Amino acid sequence: MRERVGVYVCHCGGNISDYVDVKKVVEAVKDLPNVAVARDFIFMCSDAGQDLIKEDIKNLNLDGVVVASCSPHLHEKTFRDAAALAGLNPYLVEHVCIREHCSWVHSDDPEAATQKAIWIVKSAIAKVSLADELQPIRLEMKPEAIVVGGGIAGMRCAIDLAKAGIKVHLIEKKPFLGGRAAQIFKLYPSGKTGSDLVKELVDELKRYPNIHVYTNAEIVEASGALGDFKVKIVVKPRYVKEGVSKEEIRRAVECCPVEVLDEFNYGLTNRKAIYVRESSYPEEAVIDMDHCIKCNECGIADFEQKEETYELRGSMIILATGAKPYEPKEGEFSYGIYDHVITLPVFDRLLAVCDGKLEYEGKEIKDIAFIYCVGSRTEEHEYCSRYCCVATLNAALGALEKFGKLRVYHIYRDIRAYGKYETYYEKVGEEGMLFIKYDPEDPPVVERKGDKLIVKVRDLLTGGEELEVPVDLVVLSVGMVVEEAEIFNMLRVPFSRDGFLQEVHPKLKPVETAIGGVLIAGTCQFPKDTVETTASASAAVGRAETYLVKGYAELEPFIAEVDPEKCDGCSVCVEECPAGAIRIENGKAVINEALCKGCGACGALCPTEAINLKGYKYEQFRAMIDILKEA
Amino acid sequence: MKSGDEIIMTHKILIFAADMAYRALDQAGLLHAHYSPNTVIFRIPCATLIRPDLIVYALKNGFDAVFVASSGPDCPFLGEKCVSIVSKRIEKAYELLDKEGIERERLVVSGVCSTCVETLVNTLERIENFLQSRG
Ligand SMILES: Cc1cc2nc3c(=O)[nH]c(=O)nc-3n(C[C@H](O)[C@H](O)[C@H](O)COP(=O)(O)OP(=O)(O)OC[C@H]3O[C@@H](n4cnc5c(N)ncnc54)[C@H](O)[C@@H]3O)c2cc1C
């Protein structure tokens, strides 16, 4: 029990004192049994205000402090630091808000605002009276990080981390780096091909020996916490001898007698059972054992290679596992019914692989209808996928540029060519392509008539006129959905309503997840284009560096604690803990401090109240209620 | 509301404000929104912390209503999962209230995101109306 509490009520230069009678607040609490001093001051956060607290701590030997001023989000740290300088444990400072939560919202009723301020201050006194001295948790941080996903985001992260001298393990599940961006025919805004962008990153990545790349790798275990994560991966063999030259690889691919549909081009072209990806990494071949007939015509196969297991460690993990295009349902805009209804990613590859004339499934394409917002802004996926409007406009322009005359219809709900991408929208109009606006309540219908597809649509731009648009190809502008990964569950990262990985706060902690030390970059967080993906990757690295370069992290001490006297080992808390941070040992609950997130869920159903969250003990809450009973 | 020097408030509402809801209360201040002053705010990290018996304790010891303002699906600790766990807590609290003969209307729960000022204001108005109807 704290016996000598100092109470400080701030005027905030009138922001508080114009409505809350601060003198009355001081009067109301100064004679409480454990209050040693109560004062009001014009600006508590000023140097003079802080000095007042520091002097009192020293001269009056305070063992607790209550500051009532603005929101603790603004100055809690200020007052904690001030107390620490004066020799008081910083967690014996209770900062409460009587500005945002009181004077500003009850300016119409100063009497009531004053009474509410008294309640708030009294409850804080009760709380601090039972507060314990706490120590921030200090964690050593080795300069080593794990990046999961080798797309644009993951590669950018690896490079930026390596530049800061941090050792990086970059894990990619596919045989080559690059992710989805590698497949894009022509990227907005740069106009480069996707593979050019990937090549630039690969060239940069190769310069850093402290980046360790694991492709064809599957994560089988992930555990640990900030400062000490462990990730176990199994790397599948490439079945190709090591150290073979580029020329040998070229010849091997040529000799291979097995041809299969190339998934990179969505089956528009074939590849061999042994193959490489131009401008990607590693610059090695891989054998697709699902199709290889083990003839060894290629001459460089090594069928003896075995899976290898690695245990990687990192102080932090950046998840950059990306997103995948929405796969339309069978029959959605006749997808899966007519061959000539395809998705935007497939169209992108079609643009890349066609030469001379645009052809699909043996038919020359002269007119195209793009249908927008497929799989976005629907009941199933409520969000806007944001990249698709501009990517579709851009793909249409790319098609026109490569193949000349085409009739193009953009059948849309709303065009969201935000920011500088408005120019793409304008350009499409200038090129004479037509816009038709559909009503999501009455979406377009795709049918076949002869060798044409007919898009039936009511055009809102012409007052709901029924149109029948005959085309050779319908391209569905599909949104993005998250790419699921086992590691999400292994690390217990929370998801947003939309199924993507969720940041702690969009403005305050935009690249951090609720799991300490696990950051997110790129489209695993929400749909982004490459520009936004790159920005978020650099942001995540910036955040990681604040720990990894300094060499340690200091965490708030608000984690669960068990009173072994009271604990009967019933394990209700183990079930309640969403972080897997509690285990039963010798009949008592034990907290893994590195894993505890500090939510407090463990304590709520404990039959003996043996488990409490530090800084938020249940006896403190009861004392806060008690002190207001008569007030 | 007032008599001489003593300020007399007719009733008291306890708001358990989880991380995001606490930010919404900050935001309400910045916007100079108005809501009932018969409110006391207890800051908590996450609403899953609340013991059902603590709610009963508050209602038996001077509070006329309890508003559990959780972070909803934006919870920085649990994300979407927070919602179902909090409902579990509240269900349990309702059972306890029934046993004690305390009206269920005195306990209100709502997910409040960091900018959900309207949710805050409307919920408090509802509680205030209920309490006034009880005199
Ligand atoms: C059709 C289409 C056109 C587009 N056009 C443009 C454009 O013109 N301009 C533009 O700026 N953007 C465009 N985009 C968006 C662009 O593709 C994305 O912004 C970019 O690919 C996102 O990169 P990423 O690294 O976040 O994710 P991804 O590219 O999805 O990469 C994620 C990587 O992580 C790997 N991975 C996933 N799970 C695991 C796991 N469990 N373990 C290990 N590795 C894993 C994946 O294999 C992949 O390599 C387009 C997207 C599409 C679909």
PDB file of C-alpha atoms in Angstrom, chain A residues 303-450:
ATOM      1  CA  PHE A 303      18.455 -37.793 -58.251  1.00  0.00           C
ATOM      2  CA  GLU A 304      20.309 -38.645 -55.057  1.00  0.00           C
ATOM      3  CA  GLN A 305      19.749 -35.212 -53.529  1.00  0.00           C
ATOM      4  CA  LYS A 306      17.779 -35.252 -50.293  1.00  0.00           C
ATOM      5  CA  GLU A 307      15.625 -32.733 -48.482  1.00  0.00           C
ATOM      6  CA  GLU A 308      17.596 -30.603 -46.065  1.00  0.00           C
ATOM      7  CA  THR A 309      16.369 -29.231 -42.776  1.00  0.00           C
ATOM      8  CA  TYR A 310      17.620 -25.950 -41.331  1.00  0.00           C
ATOM      9  CA  GLU A 311      16.944 -24.345 -37.969  1.00  0.00           C
ATOM     10  CA  LEU A 312      17.097 -20.616 -38.503  1.00  0.00           C
ATOM     11  CA  ARG A 313      17.158 -18.019 -35.761  1.00  0.00           C
ATOM     12  CA  GLY A 314      16.276 -14.372 -35.874  1.00  0.00           C
ATOM     13  CA  SER A 315      15.550 -11.587 -33.441  1.00  0.00           C
ATOM     14  CA  MET A 316      12.640 -10.479 -35.584  1.00  0.00           C
ATOM     15  CA  ILE A 317      10.484 -11.887 -38.357  1.00  0.00           C
ATOM     16  CA  ILE A 318       9.094  -9.956 -41.285  1.00  0.00           C
ATOM     17  CA  LEU A 319       6.167 -11.641 -42.994  1.00  0.00           C
ATOM     18  CA  ALA A 320       6.036 -10.789 -46.693  1.00  0.00           C
ATOM     19  CA  THR A 321       3.971 -13.691 -47.942  1.00  0.00           C
ATOM     20  CA  GLY A 322       1.887 -11.654 -50.349  1.00  0.00           C
ATOM     21  CA  ALA A 323      -1.563 -12.053 -51.773  1.00  0.00           C
ATOM     22  CA  LYS A 324      -3.070 -14.051 -54.593  1.00  0.00           C
ATOM     23  CA  PRO A 325      -5.539 -13.026 -57.267  1.00  0.00           C
ATOM     24  CA  TYR A 326      -9.166 -13.775 -56.473  1.00  0.00           C
ATOM     25  CA  GLU A 327     -10.257 -16.923 -58.278  1.00  0.00           C
ATOM     26  CA  PRO A 328     -13.767 -16.338 -59.664  1.00  0.00           C
ATOM     27  CA  LYS A 329     -16.372 -18.960 -58.894  1.00  0.00           C
ATOM     28  CA  GLU A 330     -17.542 -21.326 -61.600  1.00  0.00           C
ATOM     29  CA  GLY A 331     -20.164 -19.395 -63.556  1.00  0.00           C
ATOM     30  CA  GLU A 332     -19.286 -15.967 -62.104  1.00  0.00           C
ATOM     31  CA  PHE A 333     -19.571 -13.829 -65.259  1.00  0.00           C
ATOM     32  CA  SER A 334     -19.546 -17.213 -67.055  1.00  0.00           C
ATOM     33  CA  TYR A 335     -16.008 -17.908 -65.835  1.00  0.00           C
ATOM     34  CA  GLY A 336     -15.188 -21.573 -66.267  1.00  0.00           C
ATOM     35  CA  ILE A 337     -18.077 -21.966 -68.702  1.00  0.00           C
ATOM     36  CA  TYR A 338     -16.659 -20.157 -71.719  1.00  0.00           C
ATOM     37  CA  ASP A 339     -12.940 -20.464 -72.452  1.00  0.00           C
ATOM     38  CA  HIS A 340     -12.734 -16.851 -73.480  1.00  0.00           C
ATOM     39  CA  VAL A 341     -13.599 -15.508 -70.051  1.00  0.00           C
ATOM     40  CA  ILE A 342     -10.237 -15.080 -68.315  1.00  0.00           C
ATOM     41  CA  THR A 343      -8.775 -13.156 -65.392  1.00  0.00           C
ATOM     42  CA  LEU A 344      -6.487 -10.127 -65.456  1.00  0.00           C
ATOM     43  CA  PRO A 345      -3.325 -12.022 -64.365  1.00  0.00           C
ATOM     44  CA  VAL A 346      -3.834 -14.465 -67.229  1.00  0.00           C
ATOM     45  CA  PHE A 347      -4.404 -11.577 -69.626  1.00  0.00           C
ATOM     46  CA  ASP A 348      -1.127 -10.046 -68.440  1.00  0.00           C
ATOM     47  CA  ARG A 349       0.732 -13.227 -69.379  1.00  0.00           C
ATOM     48  CA  LEU A 350      -1.146 -13.425 -72.675  1.00  0.00           C
ATOM     49  CA  LEU A 351       0.169  -9.967 -73.540  1.00  0.00           C
ATOM     50  CA  ALA A 352       3.656 -11.119 -72.669  1.00  0.00           C
ATOM     51  CA  VAL A 353       3.667 -14.369 -74.629  1.00  0.00           C
ATOM     52  CA  CYS A 354       1.765 -13.356 -77.785  1.00  0.00           C
ATOM     53  CA  ASP A 355       3.846 -12.121 -80.641  1.00  0.00           C
ATOM     54  CA  GLY A 356       2.559 -10.151 -83.617  1.00  0.00           C
ATOM     55  CA  LYS A 357      -1.100 -10.694 -82.957  1.00  0.00           C
ATOM     56  CA  LEU A 358      -3.175 -11.160 -79.846  1.00  0.00           C
ATOM     57  CA  GLU A 359      -4.486 -14.687 -79.874  1.00  0.00           C
ATOM     58  CA  TYR A 360      -6.178 -16.845 -77.265  1.00  0.00           C
ATOM     59  CA  GLU A 361      -7.152 -20.498 -77.622  1.00  0.00           C
ATOM     60  CA  GLY A 362      -6.677 -20.329 -81.366  1.00  0.00           C
ATOM     61  CA  LYS A 363      -8.766 -17.221 -81.847  1.00  0.00           C
ATOM     62  CA  GLU A 364      -7.536 -13.777 -82.769  1.00  0.00           C
ATOM     63  CA  ILE A 365      -8.737 -11.178 -80.281  1.00  0.00           C
ATOM     64  CA  LYS A 366     -10.084  -7.966 -81.806  1.00  0.00           C
ATOM     65  CA  ASP A 367     -12.401  -6.783 -79.073  1.00  0.00           C
ATOM     66  CA  ILE A 368     -12.141  -7.073 -75.319  1.00  0.00           C
ATOM     67  CA  ALA A 369     -14.449  -6.294 -72.424  1.00  0.00           C
ATOM     68  CA  PHE A 370     -12.896  -5.751 -69.002  1.00  0.00           C
ATOM     69  CA  ILE A 371     -15.297  -6.292 -66.118  1.00  0.00           C
ATOM     70  CA  TYR A 372     -14.114  -4.500 -62.979  1.00  0.00           C
ATOM     71  CA  CYS A 373     -14.487  -5.235 -59.262  1.00  0.00           C
ATOM     72  CA  VAL A 374     -14.667  -9.012 -59.614  1.00  0.00           C
ATOM     73  CA  GLY A 375     -14.210 -10.424 -56.128  1.00  0.00           C
ATOM     74  CA  SER A 376     -13.878  -6.984 -54.560  1.00  0.00           C
ATOM     75  CA  ARG A 377     -16.511  -4.892 -52.800  1.00  0.00           C
ATOM     76  CA  THR A 378     -18.791  -7.885 -52.602  1.00  0.00           C
ATOM     77  CA  GLU A 379     -20.446  -9.573 -49.673  1.00  0.00           C
ATOM     78  CA  GLU A 380     -17.624 -12.116 -49.544  1.00  0.00           C
ATOM     79  CA  HIS A 381     -14.808  -9.562 -49.921  1.00  0.00           C
ATOM     80  CA  GLU A 382     -16.049  -6.191 -48.766  1.00  0.00           C
ATOM     81  CA  TYR A 383     -12.820  -4.326 -49.388  1.00  0.00           C
ATOM     82  CA  CYS A 384     -11.577  -2.569 -52.510  1.00  0.00           C
ATOM     83  CA  SER A 385      -8.457  -4.293 -53.856  1.00  0.00           C
ATOM     84  CA  ARG A 386      -7.096  -0.915 -54.942  1.00  0.00           C
ATOM     85  CA  TYR A 387      -4.477  -2.075 -57.482  1.00  0.00           C
ATOM     86  CA  CYS A 388      -6.936  -3.473 -60.012  1.00  0.00           C
ATOM     87  CA  CYS A 389      -8.482  -0.326 -61.540  1.00  0.00           C
ATOM     88  CA  VAL A 390      -5.128   1.118 -62.540  1.00  0.00           C
ATOM     89  CA  ALA A 391      -3.662  -2.295 -63.406  1.00  0.00           C
ATOM     90  CA  THR A 392      -6.605  -2.913 -65.753  1.00  0.00           C
ATOM     91  CA  LEU A 393      -6.414   0.499 -67.420  1.00  0.00           C
ATOM     92  CA  ASN A 394      -2.680  -0.031 -67.738  1.00  0.00           C
ATOM     93  CA  ALA A 395      -3.051  -3.530 -69.200  1.00  0.00           C
ATOM     94  CA  ALA A 396      -5.550  -2.214 -71.762  1.00  0.00           C
ATOM     95  CA  LEU A 397      -3.110   0.493 -72.790  1.00  0.00           C
ATOM     96  CA  GLY A 398      -0.309  -2.078 -72.946  1.00  0.00           C
ATOM     97  CA  ALA A 399      -2.406  -4.290 -75.219  1.00  0.00           C
ATOM     98  CA  LEU A 400      -3.152  -1.394 -77.533  1.00  0.00           C
ATOM     99  CA  GLU A 401       0.505  -0.431 -77.665  1.00  0.00           C
ATOM    100  CA  LYS A 402       1.687  -3.959 -78.490  1.00  0.00           C
ATOM    101  CA  PHE A 403      -1.074  -5.142 -80.807  1.00  0.00           C
ATOM    102  CA  GLY A 404      -2.424  -1.980 -82.372  1.00  0.00           C
ATOM    103  CA  LYS A 405      -6.087  -1.707 -83.184  1.00  0.00           C
ATOM    104  CA  LEU A 406      -8.373  -3.244 -80.583  1.00  0.00           C
ATOM    105  CA  ARG A 407     -11.900  -2.349 -79.518  1.00  0.00           C
ATOM    106  CA  VAL A 408     -11.944  -2.144 -75.756  1.00  0.00           C
ATOM    107  CA  TYR A 409     -14.842  -1.754 -73.306  1.00  0.00           C
ATOM    108  CA  HIS A 410     -14.323  -0.992 -69.646  1.00  0.00           C
ATOM    109  CA  ILE A 411     -17.369  -2.221 -67.769  1.00  0.00           C
ATOM    110  CA  TYR A 412     -16.925  -0.785 -64.285  1.00  0.00           C
ATOM    111  CA  ARG A 413     -18.611   0.106 -60.998  1.00  0.00           C
ATOM    112  CA  ASP A 414     -16.383   3.035 -60.076  1.00  0.00           C
ATOM    113  CA  ILE A 415     -12.926   3.814 -61.378  1.00  0.00           C
ATOM    114  CA  ARG A 416     -10.477   4.417 -58.575  1.00  0.00           C
ATOM    115  CA  ALA A 417      -7.407   5.635 -60.416  1.00  0.00           C
ATOM    116  CA  TYR A 418      -6.233   7.518 -57.366  1.00  0.00           C
ATOM    117  CA  GLY A 419      -3.475  10.122 -57.077  1.00  0.00           C
ATOM    118  CA  LYS A 420      -1.292  10.537 -60.107  1.00  0.00           C
ATOM    119  CA  TYR A 421      -2.795   7.448 -61.748  1.00  0.00           C
ATOM    120  CA  GLU A 422      -5.641   9.642 -62.974  1.00  0.00           C
ATOM    121  CA  THR A 423      -3.515  10.036 -66.115  1.00  0.00           C
ATOM    122  CA  TYR A 424      -4.081   6.356 -66.959  1.00  0.00           C
ATOM    123  CA  TYR A 425      -7.795   6.935 -66.832  1.00  0.00           C
ATOM    124  CA  GLU A 426      -7.526   9.965 -69.066  1.00  0.00           C
ATOM    125  CA  LYS A 427      -5.275   8.178 -71.526  1.00  0.00           C
ATOM    126  CA  VAL A 428      -7.723   5.297 -71.875  1.00  0.00           C
ATOM    127  CA  GLY A 429     -10.465   7.792 -72.713  1.00  0.00           C
ATOM    128  CA  GLU A 430      -8.232   9.563 -75.220  1.00  0.00           C
ATOM    129  CA  GLU A 431      -7.505   6.256 -76.936  1.00  0.00           C
ATOM    130  CA  GLY A 432     -11.206   5.930 -77.656  1.00  0.00           C
ATOM    131  CA  MET A 433     -11.917   3.002 -75.359  1.00  0.00           C
ATOM    132  CA  LEU A 434     -15.465   2.994 -74.025  1.00  0.00           C
ATOM    133  CA  PHE A 435     -16.621   3.142 -70.425  1.00  0.00           C
ATOM    134  CA  ILE A 436     -19.828   1.464 -69.382  1.00  0.00           C
ATOM    135  CA  LYS A 437     -20.953   1.792 -65.777  1.00  0.00           C
ATOM    136  CA  TYR A 438     -22.844  -1.114 -64.258  1.00  0.00           C
ATOM    137  CA  ASP A 439     -25.013  -1.327 -61.206  1.00  0.00           C
ATOM    138  CA  PRO A 440     -23.698  -3.919 -58.718  1.00  0.00           C
ATOM    139  CA  GLU A 441     -27.315  -4.804 -57.936  1.00  0.00           C
ATOM    140  CA  ASP A 442     -27.779  -5.711 -61.582  1.00  0.00           C
ATOM    141  CA  PRO A 443     -24.355  -6.904 -62.767  1.00  0.00           C
ATOM    142  CA  PRO A 444     -23.387  -7.688 -66.355  1.00  0.00           C
ATOM    143  CA  VAL A 445     -24.226 -11.101 -67.790  1.00  0.00           C
ATOM    144  CA  VAL A 446     -21.894 -12.908 -70.187  1.00  0.00           C
ATOM    145  CA  GLU A 447     -23.430 -15.161 -72.838  1.00  0.00           C
ATOM    146  CA  ARG A 448     -22.291 -16.701 -76.094  1.00  0.00           C
ATOM    147  CA  LYS A 449     -23.695 -16.008 -79.518  1.00  0.00           C
ATOM    148  CA  GLY A 450     -21.955 -17.741 -82.423  1.00  0.00           C
TER     149      GLY A 450
END
